[in-house]
Amino acid sequence: MRDAEPHPVRLADYRPPAWLVDTVNLDVSLHPTATRVVSRLALRRNPKGEAGAPVVLDGDGLTLVRVALDGAPLAGGAYEATPEALILRAPPGDRFTLEIETLVDPTANTQLMGLYRSRGNYCTQCEPEGFRRITYFPDRSDVLAVYTVRIEANREEAPVLLSNGNLERNGPVPDTDRHYAIWHDPWPKPSYLFALVGGNLSKVPDHFVTASGKPVELGIYVEPGKETRATYAMDALKRSMRWDETAFGREYDLDVFNIVAVSDFNMGAMENKGLNVFNDKYVLASPETATDADYAGIEGVIAHEYFHNWSGNRVTCRDWFQLCLKEGLTVFRDQEFSSDQRSRPVKRISDVRLLKAAQFTEDAGPLSHPVRPETYREINNFYTATVYEKGAEVVRMLKTLLGEQGFRAGMDLYFERHDGDAATIEDFLAAFADATGRDLGQFAAWYSQSGTPRVTAHGSYDAAARTYRLDVRQETPPSALQPVKRPMVLPLAVGLLGPDGAELPLSLDDGRNVPRHVIEVTQAEQSFVFTGITERPVLSLNRGFSAPINLSTNLTDTDLVFLAAHDSDPFNRFDALQDLAFRLLKAGAAEGRLPDAGPLVEAARRLLADTALDPAFKAQALALPGENEIAREIGSNVDPDAVFKARRALRAVLADALAAPLATAYDAHAAGTAYSPDAAAAGRRALRNLTLDYLTASASPEALARAQAQYAGTDNMTDRFAALAVIVQHDTPARTEVLEDFYRRFVTDPLVIDKWLSLQAQIPEEGTLDRVKALTLLPVFSMANPNRVRALIGAFATANPTQFHRPDGKGHDFLVDVVLGLDAKNPQVAARMLSAFKTFRQLEPGRRASAERALRRVAETPGLSADVSDIASRSLS
Ligand code: TRP
Ligand code: ZN
């Protein structure tokens, strides 16, 4: 793990495993520094594997105690063992059991992969290659085995013992202070879905009855004292279970489903079979400590991990190149769930915002890769926005192309055909092709070609012919690995609006109508002629962001104002306003002066006044694009200070021009009854807090007083934090006051302290770098905890462009120091932090050179992990 892997892994090199494992019997005796693991594997030669191949089991930093074969100890010469592998060159036949004893030290495990301790509790993280840090095993996702796990531990240290599947037995170990539990998981699974937990945890119990009447015992395990904070997660879990039955026909398949919340976790959560392990950030919530966004995050991640039970666990991935098979599909499923639970348009808008912010930027820079990569040096670095978010978009496009019923038929066939399999993207697409009779050959390029397609659409109206002609061109930016790219299949949802805003009926000149209002672009250049159009229409294209593309059209500002007011597609209504803002912001950043914002102001005024609109939608539509989004739209030679100034200036213009309606909206959406995290209430808070942001833009004493009143007068974190955030933007005595107050209130609550850290890291002032450095020294901060690191360092590097990209290069230097310090302890998190440089090529030359120097300093450091060295070298390529 410590040394950069010399050989990349290639998709083209895939070979079936030479040996299979039918059953695994694990006996784990937990101890803080010397946990003993005895593993008994029923090995069988794979008839489809390489003939005569030796048994090669993966390891990572393991200490071997002994090996036995069919019960007899193996002599030293019969096997080769290193910390990284256990090899039997001359296995005695095609079927035998191997018993392996290893010792691991969970307290010394700072990587948080394998078996480790978090606040004293034992837990595991095995995806993608953590199981090999527990015992020797063919640690690859196409080796599926049935696991029986006996866990033993000190009764006081770990009263709760959990593993996958159903509990078979538990009890004291006679004459000792220890106890044991035996868990059995009847479903064959790959090693990455193994999990084990031992500790002092409180169970929040509940139950669920599946559609076919099977009872399921539910449990969420949290630190004692935090039980009431798991209520919302439990509610989200039950809603997820029901939704998967109705929306996808998928039922749960064990007697128990457990979730454990831990404080030290590299990512969001993990879908281990029957025993999901969660970053506690995605479990724990109370109105006083969690924001509306936190609640939505919990709902989404609980659903995501639960949905993996079918898309990931029952049907798993053949190899890690197929990661999007489970992740893209499961993100799509959790997005659909949240859309059904909340507001579909608002969910779509926030998903697209995330897609563009995280994935489009990734795809436009040196870390760009296809949804299904073809080579990797470190798989941990491919849990990316491209695999997850673009992977979900590809599934969404399939649904758009095939329609609701065709899509469902394909999903059903996929689950039916591949239940119990380790499948591939080809299998996935074949299910849809076979279920609908549609050829998806060209569509498959979405998995193999990197880059965001650039699409231009030029519309022209011919009054004499009563036709509207749409000329579409597409091009996907070439890359070093793929200098020539083929045209993609683009499902473009489309509408034409008449002068009164009414939707015009669509028919094409070849006599076809436009099924579901979607045109399919398949060529580099293609034209569509709509007939029977009696007046000049306004084009609404790529509705709902039906294809993940960079679209430019010949719509005028007037057209955009019209769409913002009339489009029946809420996404494009939102997008029209954003486009107007982007046009101003780009010009403003380039020229140092904003052009006339009149059209945007009028569009925003109308939207604000429209009482028929959902407040949550208004909040999205009226929020200006962030600095990173503006930089992405500019694309090259970006000066973050110019972007910042342009955005501030436009915000001031809007705040000034709309002062009265903003104040009215603020008062009209005042908190009424007790806090509820539901979408409608959250939407009112979102709009009110957005208006507060505008109202305090000028930092007038009255406005700041209003924010302070909100800060002090509320009972919920959403409103308190929103007020804090606007106060902290301004360098006034109130800033210090509220920051200190907030710290005092929540000093014992790490997840809330993360908000406090994150907010300070984002102050767009020169003093911020020193502030961030000082914050790292506080006892509430720890480089060993990924949530703290992401909250402080991650926010500074990704959400404060003017300060991270300080012209003196000190922001870059700081990040490099952090990454190099962290790498020895937690390479995964170190690599994530380093990927903040992924957009550096779009910067103006001075800052770009500074970022490049910083990356070189990393790349030239000896002894880097594979994780960090991979990100550094690809970023520089
Ligand atoms: N499979 C998990 C999910 O998306 C994420 C995951 C992958 C993960 N690798 C991890 C979580 C390592 C924690 C640590 O649902
Ligand atoms: Zn996932």
PDB file of C-alpha atoms in Angstrom, residues 718-864:
ATOM      1  CA  THR A 718     -30.821  25.653   9.245  1.00  0.00           C
ATOM      2  CA  ASP A 719     -31.793  29.193  10.157  1.00  0.00           C
ATOM      3  CA  ARG A 720     -29.024  29.646  12.699  1.00  0.00           C
ATOM      4  CA  PHE A 721     -26.311  28.533  10.332  1.00  0.00           C
ATOM      5  CA  ALA A 722     -27.680  30.548   7.418  1.00  0.00           C
ATOM      6  CA  ALA A 723     -27.587  33.655   9.600  1.00  0.00           C
ATOM      7  CA  LEU A 724     -24.102  32.814  10.813  1.00  0.00           C
ATOM      8  CA  ALA A 725     -22.943  32.345   7.230  1.00  0.00           C
ATOM      9  CA  VAL A 726     -24.065  35.801   6.113  1.00  0.00           C
ATOM     10  CA  ILE A 727     -22.710  37.540   9.205  1.00  0.00           C
ATOM     11  CA  VAL A 728     -19.320  35.881   8.821  1.00  0.00           C
ATOM     12  CA  GLN A 729     -18.969  37.192   5.273  1.00  0.00           C
ATOM     13  CA  HIS A 730     -18.446  40.679   6.626  1.00  0.00           C
ATOM     14  CA  ASP A 731     -15.447  41.804   8.630  1.00  0.00           C
ATOM     15  CA  THR A 732     -17.335  43.348  11.533  1.00  0.00           C
ATOM     16  CA  PRO A 733     -17.216  42.790  15.326  1.00  0.00           C
ATOM     17  CA  ALA A 734     -20.399  40.738  14.914  1.00  0.00           C
ATOM     18  CA  ARG A 735     -18.358  38.134  13.059  1.00  0.00           C
ATOM     19  CA  THR A 736     -16.153  37.327  16.032  1.00  0.00           C
ATOM     20  CA  GLU A 737     -19.093  37.476  18.393  1.00  0.00           C
ATOM     21  CA  VAL A 738     -21.270  34.962  16.552  1.00  0.00           C
ATOM     22  CA  LEU A 739     -18.376  32.640  15.754  1.00  0.00           C
ATOM     23  CA  GLU A 740     -17.490  32.504  19.429  1.00  0.00           C
ATOM     24  CA  ASP A 741     -21.082  32.006  20.440  1.00  0.00           C
ATOM     25  CA  PHE A 742     -21.531  29.189  17.974  1.00  0.00           C
ATOM     26  CA  TYR A 743     -18.357  27.492  19.143  1.00  0.00           C
ATOM     27  CA  ARG A 744     -19.436  27.666  22.771  1.00  0.00           C
ATOM     28  CA  ARG A 745     -22.854  26.231  22.012  1.00  0.00           C
ATOM     29  CA  PHE A 746     -21.598  23.279  19.994  1.00  0.00           C
ATOM     30  CA  VAL A 747     -18.043  22.583  21.102  1.00  0.00           C
ATOM     31  CA  THR A 748     -18.945  19.031  22.137  1.00  0.00           C
ATOM     32  CA  ASP A 749     -20.688  18.231  18.876  1.00  0.00           C
ATOM     33  CA  PRO A 750     -18.089  17.372  16.207  1.00  0.00           C
ATOM     34  CA  LEU A 751     -20.538  17.335  13.289  1.00  0.00           C
ATOM     35  CA  VAL A 752     -21.625  20.879  14.134  1.00  0.00           C
ATOM     36  CA  ILE A 753     -18.045  22.006  14.687  1.00  0.00           C
ATOM     37  CA  ASP A 754     -17.420  20.831  11.103  1.00  0.00           C
ATOM     38  CA  LYS A 755     -19.836  23.508   9.910  1.00  0.00           C
ATOM     39  CA  TRP A 756     -18.003  26.102  11.948  1.00  0.00           C
ATOM     40  CA  LEU A 757     -14.642  25.044  10.551  1.00  0.00           C
ATOM     41  CA  SER A 758     -15.940  24.904   7.010  1.00  0.00           C
ATOM     42  CA  LEU A 759     -17.515  28.325   7.135  1.00  0.00           C
ATOM     43  CA  GLN A 760     -14.324  29.995   8.334  1.00  0.00           C
ATOM     44  CA  ALA A 761     -12.299  28.231   5.665  1.00  0.00           C
ATOM     45  CA  GLN A 762     -14.511  29.884   3.059  1.00  0.00           C
ATOM     46  CA  ILE A 763     -14.103  33.516   4.102  1.00  0.00           C
ATOM     47  CA  PRO A 764     -12.863  35.259   0.971  1.00  0.00           C
ATOM     48  CA  GLU A 765     -10.235  37.362   2.735  1.00  0.00           C
ATOM     49  CA  GLU A 766      -6.482  37.360   2.867  1.00  0.00           C
ATOM     50  CA  GLY A 767      -6.433  36.447   6.549  1.00  0.00           C
ATOM     51  CA  THR A 768      -8.193  33.164   5.921  1.00  0.00           C
ATOM     52  CA  LEU A 769      -5.114  31.078   5.268  1.00  0.00           C
ATOM     53  CA  ASP A 770      -3.692  32.005   8.687  1.00  0.00           C
ATOM     54  CA  ARG A 771      -7.070  31.437  10.247  1.00  0.00           C
ATOM     55  CA  VAL A 772      -7.249  27.943   8.726  1.00  0.00           C
ATOM     56  CA  LYS A 773      -3.752  27.136   9.944  1.00  0.00           C
ATOM     57  CA  ALA A 774      -4.704  28.298  13.438  1.00  0.00           C
ATOM     58  CA  LEU A 775      -7.853  26.207  13.384  1.00  0.00           C
ATOM     59  CA  THR A 776      -5.824  23.058  12.655  1.00  0.00           C
ATOM     60  CA  LEU A 777      -4.212  23.535  16.057  1.00  0.00           C
ATOM     61  CA  LEU A 778      -7.448  23.539  18.028  1.00  0.00           C
ATOM     62  CA  PRO A 779      -8.304  20.439  20.046  1.00  0.00           C
ATOM     63  CA  VAL A 780     -11.594  20.105  18.143  1.00  0.00           C
ATOM     64  CA  PHE A 781      -9.590  19.564  14.954  1.00  0.00           C
ATOM     65  CA  SER A 782      -7.799  16.360  14.064  1.00  0.00           C
ATOM     66  CA  MET A 783      -5.954  15.331  10.917  1.00  0.00           C
ATOM     67  CA  ALA A 784      -6.894  11.734  11.792  1.00  0.00           C
ATOM     68  CA  ASN A 785     -10.599  12.356  11.264  1.00  0.00           C
ATOM     69  CA  PRO A 786     -11.700  12.568   7.620  1.00  0.00           C
ATOM     70  CA  ASN A 787     -14.773  14.673   8.383  1.00  0.00           C
ATOM     71  CA  ARG A 788     -12.659  17.330  10.140  1.00  0.00           C
ATOM     72  CA  VAL A 789     -10.111  17.335   7.296  1.00  0.00           C
ATOM     73  CA  ARG A 790     -12.792  17.668   4.634  1.00  0.00           C
ATOM     74  CA  ALA A 791     -14.638  20.367   6.596  1.00  0.00           C
ATOM     75  CA  LEU A 792     -11.612  22.591   7.067  1.00  0.00           C
ATOM     76  CA  ILE A 793      -8.967  21.749   4.478  1.00  0.00           C
ATOM     77  CA  GLY A 794     -11.379  20.477   1.836  1.00  0.00           C
ATOM     78  CA  ALA A 795     -13.575  23.569   2.092  1.00  0.00           C
ATOM     79  CA  PHE A 796     -10.568  25.863   1.851  1.00  0.00           C
ATOM     80  CA  ALA A 797      -9.207  24.098  -1.233  1.00  0.00           C
ATOM     81  CA  THR A 798     -12.462  23.617  -3.118  1.00  0.00           C
ATOM     82  CA  ALA A 799     -14.820  26.357  -1.938  1.00  0.00           C
ATOM     83  CA  ASN A 800     -12.588  29.385  -1.517  1.00  0.00           C
ATOM     84  CA  PRO A 801     -10.994  29.954  -4.918  1.00  0.00           C
ATOM     85  CA  THR A 802      -9.619  33.438  -4.260  1.00  0.00           C
ATOM     86  CA  GLN A 803      -7.740  32.290  -1.167  1.00  0.00           C
ATOM     87  CA  PHE A 804      -6.689  28.794  -2.213  1.00  0.00           C
ATOM     88  CA  HIS A 805      -5.362  30.273  -5.440  1.00  0.00           C
ATOM     89  CA  ARG A 806      -3.715  33.262  -3.743  1.00  0.00           C
ATOM     90  CA  PRO A 807      -1.303  34.821  -6.233  1.00  0.00           C
ATOM     91  CA  ASP A 808       1.587  34.324  -3.775  1.00  0.00           C
ATOM     92  CA  GLY A 809       1.125  30.540  -3.984  1.00  0.00           C
ATOM     93  CA  LYS A 810       0.809  30.150  -0.189  1.00  0.00           C
ATOM     94  CA  GLY A 811      -2.605  28.512  -0.462  1.00  0.00           C
ATOM     95  CA  HIS A 812      -1.160  25.887  -2.773  1.00  0.00           C
ATOM     96  CA  ASP A 813       1.857  25.355  -0.515  1.00  0.00           C
ATOM     97  CA  PHE A 814      -0.387  24.846   2.462  1.00  0.00           C
ATOM     98  CA  LEU A 815      -2.412  22.153   0.719  1.00  0.00           C
ATOM     99  CA  VAL A 816       0.737  20.346  -0.354  1.00  0.00           C
ATOM    100  CA  ASP A 817       2.059  20.362   3.215  1.00  0.00           C
ATOM    101  CA  VAL A 818      -1.218  18.918   4.443  1.00  0.00           C
ATOM    102  CA  VAL A 819      -1.291  16.249   1.744  1.00  0.00           C
ATOM    103  CA  LEU A 820       2.287  15.161   2.386  1.00  0.00           C
ATOM    104  CA  GLY A 821       1.683  15.022   6.133  1.00  0.00           C
ATOM    105  CA  LEU A 822      -1.545  13.090   5.760  1.00  0.00           C
ATOM    106  CA  ASP A 823      -0.298  10.634   3.175  1.00  0.00           C
ATOM    107  CA  ALA A 824       1.529   8.417   5.636  1.00  0.00           C
ATOM    108  CA  LYS A 825      -1.608   8.108   7.762  1.00  0.00           C
ATOM    109  CA  ASN A 826      -4.543   8.101   5.379  1.00  0.00           C
ATOM    110  CA  PRO A 827      -3.580   8.021   1.705  1.00  0.00           C
ATOM    111  CA  GLN A 828      -7.185   7.892   0.488  1.00  0.00           C
ATOM    112  CA  VAL A 829      -8.116  11.169   2.140  1.00  0.00           C
ATOM    113  CA  ALA A 830      -4.754  12.715   1.210  1.00  0.00           C
ATOM    114  CA  ALA A 831      -5.401  11.866  -2.449  1.00  0.00           C
ATOM    115  CA  ARG A 832      -8.897  13.403  -2.258  1.00  0.00           C
ATOM    116  CA  MET A 833      -7.473  16.619  -0.885  1.00  0.00           C
ATOM    117  CA  LEU A 834      -4.840  16.725  -3.614  1.00  0.00           C
ATOM    118  CA  SER A 835      -7.469  16.379  -6.314  1.00  0.00           C
ATOM    119  CA  ALA A 836      -8.521  19.959  -5.448  1.00  0.00           C
ATOM    120  CA  PHE A 837      -5.908  20.855  -8.068  1.00  0.00           C
ATOM    121  CA  LYS A 838      -7.924  19.171 -10.791  1.00  0.00           C
ATOM    122  CA  THR A 839      -9.074  22.487 -12.269  1.00  0.00           C
ATOM    123  CA  PHE A 840      -5.675  24.179 -12.205  1.00  0.00           C
ATOM    124  CA  ARG A 841      -5.249  24.223 -15.970  1.00  0.00           C
ATOM    125  CA  GLN A 842      -8.128  26.656 -16.362  1.00  0.00           C
ATOM    126  CA  LEU A 843      -6.342  29.299 -14.251  1.00  0.00           C
ATOM    127  CA  GLU A 844      -4.486  32.331 -15.562  1.00  0.00           C
ATOM    128  CA  PRO A 845      -0.760  31.646 -16.212  1.00  0.00           C
ATOM    129  CA  GLY A 846       0.635  32.894 -12.865  1.00  0.00           C
ATOM    130  CA  ARG A 847      -1.634  30.819 -10.664  1.00  0.00           C
ATOM    131  CA  ARG A 848      -1.419  27.897 -13.062  1.00  0.00           C
ATOM    132  CA  ALA A 849       2.375  27.898 -12.731  1.00  0.00           C
ATOM    133  CA  SER A 850       2.097  28.023  -8.952  1.00  0.00           C
ATOM    134  CA  ALA A 851      -0.290  25.039  -8.919  1.00  0.00           C
ATOM    135  CA  GLU A 852       2.014  23.141 -11.216  1.00  0.00           C
ATOM    136  CA  ARG A 853       4.995  23.808  -8.929  1.00  0.00           C
ATOM    137  CA  ALA A 854       2.942  22.587  -5.989  1.00  0.00           C
ATOM    138  CA  LEU A 855       1.956  19.403  -7.806  1.00  0.00           C
ATOM    139  CA  ARG A 856       5.576  18.803  -8.785  1.00  0.00           C
ATOM    140  CA  ARG A 857       6.645  19.137  -5.193  1.00  0.00           C
ATOM    141  CA  VAL A 858       4.211  16.325  -4.364  1.00  0.00           C
ATOM    142  CA  ALA A 859       5.183  14.162  -7.327  1.00  0.00           C
ATOM    143  CA  GLU A 860       8.880  14.444  -6.490  1.00  0.00           C
ATOM    144  CA  THR A 861       8.481  13.389  -2.865  1.00  0.00           C
ATOM    145  CA  PRO A 862       9.853   9.885  -2.294  1.00  0.00           C
ATOM    146  CA  GLY A 863       7.785   7.171  -0.613  1.00  0.00           C
ATOM    147  CA  LEU A 864       4.368   8.446  -1.660  1.00  0.00           C
TER     148      LEU A 864
END
